[in-house]
XYZ file of C-alpha atoms in Angstrom:
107
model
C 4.773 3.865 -13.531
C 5.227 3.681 -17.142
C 1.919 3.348 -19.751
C 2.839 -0.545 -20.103
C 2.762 -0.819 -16.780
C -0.629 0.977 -16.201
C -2.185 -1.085 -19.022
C -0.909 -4.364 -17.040
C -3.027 -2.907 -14.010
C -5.938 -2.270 -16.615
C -5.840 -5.734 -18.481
C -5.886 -7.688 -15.052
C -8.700 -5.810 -13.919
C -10.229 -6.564 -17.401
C -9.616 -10.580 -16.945
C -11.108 -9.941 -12.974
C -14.466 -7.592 -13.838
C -15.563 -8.817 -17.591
C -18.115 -6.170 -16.837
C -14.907 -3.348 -16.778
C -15.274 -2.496 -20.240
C -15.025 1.136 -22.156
C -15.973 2.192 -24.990
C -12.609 4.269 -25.431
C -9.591 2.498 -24.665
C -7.021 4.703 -25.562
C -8.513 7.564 -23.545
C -8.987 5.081 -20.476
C -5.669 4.061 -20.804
C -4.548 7.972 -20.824
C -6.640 8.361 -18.161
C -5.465 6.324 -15.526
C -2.245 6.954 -16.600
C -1.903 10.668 -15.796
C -3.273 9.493 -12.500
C -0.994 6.395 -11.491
C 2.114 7.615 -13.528
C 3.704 8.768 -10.117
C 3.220 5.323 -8.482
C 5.536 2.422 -8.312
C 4.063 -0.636 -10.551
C 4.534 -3.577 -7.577
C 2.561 -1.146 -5.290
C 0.035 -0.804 -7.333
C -0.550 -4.234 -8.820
C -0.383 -5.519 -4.887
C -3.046 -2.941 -3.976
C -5.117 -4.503 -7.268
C -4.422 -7.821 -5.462
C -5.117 -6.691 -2.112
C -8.509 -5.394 -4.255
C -9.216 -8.372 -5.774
C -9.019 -10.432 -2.046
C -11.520 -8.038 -0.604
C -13.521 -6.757 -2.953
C -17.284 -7.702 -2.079
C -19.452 -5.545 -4.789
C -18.069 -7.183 -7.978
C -17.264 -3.809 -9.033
C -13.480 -2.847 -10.946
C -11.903 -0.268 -8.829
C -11.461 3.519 -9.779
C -7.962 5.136 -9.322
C -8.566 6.914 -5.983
C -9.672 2.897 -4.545
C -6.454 1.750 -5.587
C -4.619 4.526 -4.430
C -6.256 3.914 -1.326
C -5.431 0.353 -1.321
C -1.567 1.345 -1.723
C -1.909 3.684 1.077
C -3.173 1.221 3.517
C -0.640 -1.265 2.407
C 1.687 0.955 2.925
C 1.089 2.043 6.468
C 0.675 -2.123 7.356
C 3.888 -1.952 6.325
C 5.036 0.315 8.550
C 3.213 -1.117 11.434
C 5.173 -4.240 10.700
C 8.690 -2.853 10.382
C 8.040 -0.601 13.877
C 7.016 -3.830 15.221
C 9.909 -5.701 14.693
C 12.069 -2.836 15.943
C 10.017 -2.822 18.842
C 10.502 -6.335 19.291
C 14.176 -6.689 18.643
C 15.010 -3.862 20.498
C 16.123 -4.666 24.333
C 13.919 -2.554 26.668
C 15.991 -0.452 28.918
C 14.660 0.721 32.888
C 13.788 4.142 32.837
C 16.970 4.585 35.477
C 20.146 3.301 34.837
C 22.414 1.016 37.343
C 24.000 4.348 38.663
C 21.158 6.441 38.973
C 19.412 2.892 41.046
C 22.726 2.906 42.909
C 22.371 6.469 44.482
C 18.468 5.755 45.479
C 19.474 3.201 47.398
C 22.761 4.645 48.981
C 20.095 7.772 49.747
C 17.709 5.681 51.881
């Protein structure tokens, strides 16, 4: 994530929380950019949204929130795409036509 990108993330949380405001912006800006510098930007800014939609204290979110916000969208994600490989995916008998064949010849 590049320091434009964090200070996109910063400035919408700005126009959210009009409370969310420091007395330092450069360092805040340095700040949460050392932490989210390793993250991809549309992750992040959906976790802000995903923030935003369930946020209930009417309090900006700290990194490790967001973070945790990208993480959880992350694994519902995953749930999803197993899902639809679960669905898609023909379910097989545990024993095949020839193995069915030889029970039945055996009885």
């Amino acid at each position: 994530m590049t320091r434009e990108e964090t200070l996109k993330i910063l400035m919408g949380m700005q126009v959210q929380y009009p409370n969310f405001n420091t007395k330092d912006k450069r360092y805040t800006l340095d700040l949460w950019h050392k932490v989210l510098e390793d993250q991809n930007y549309l992750e992040i800014s959906d976790a802000l949204m995903y923030f935003f939609k369930n946020d209930t204290k009417g309090f900006a979110p700290l990194p490790g929130q967001l973070l945790d916000c990208a993480r959880k969208l992350r694994n519902k994600k995953r749930i999803r795409e197993i899902e639809k490989i679960l669905l898609t995916t023909p379910v097989r008998d545990e024993l095949d036509d020839k193995q069915s064949d030889k029970m039945i010849e055996a009885k």
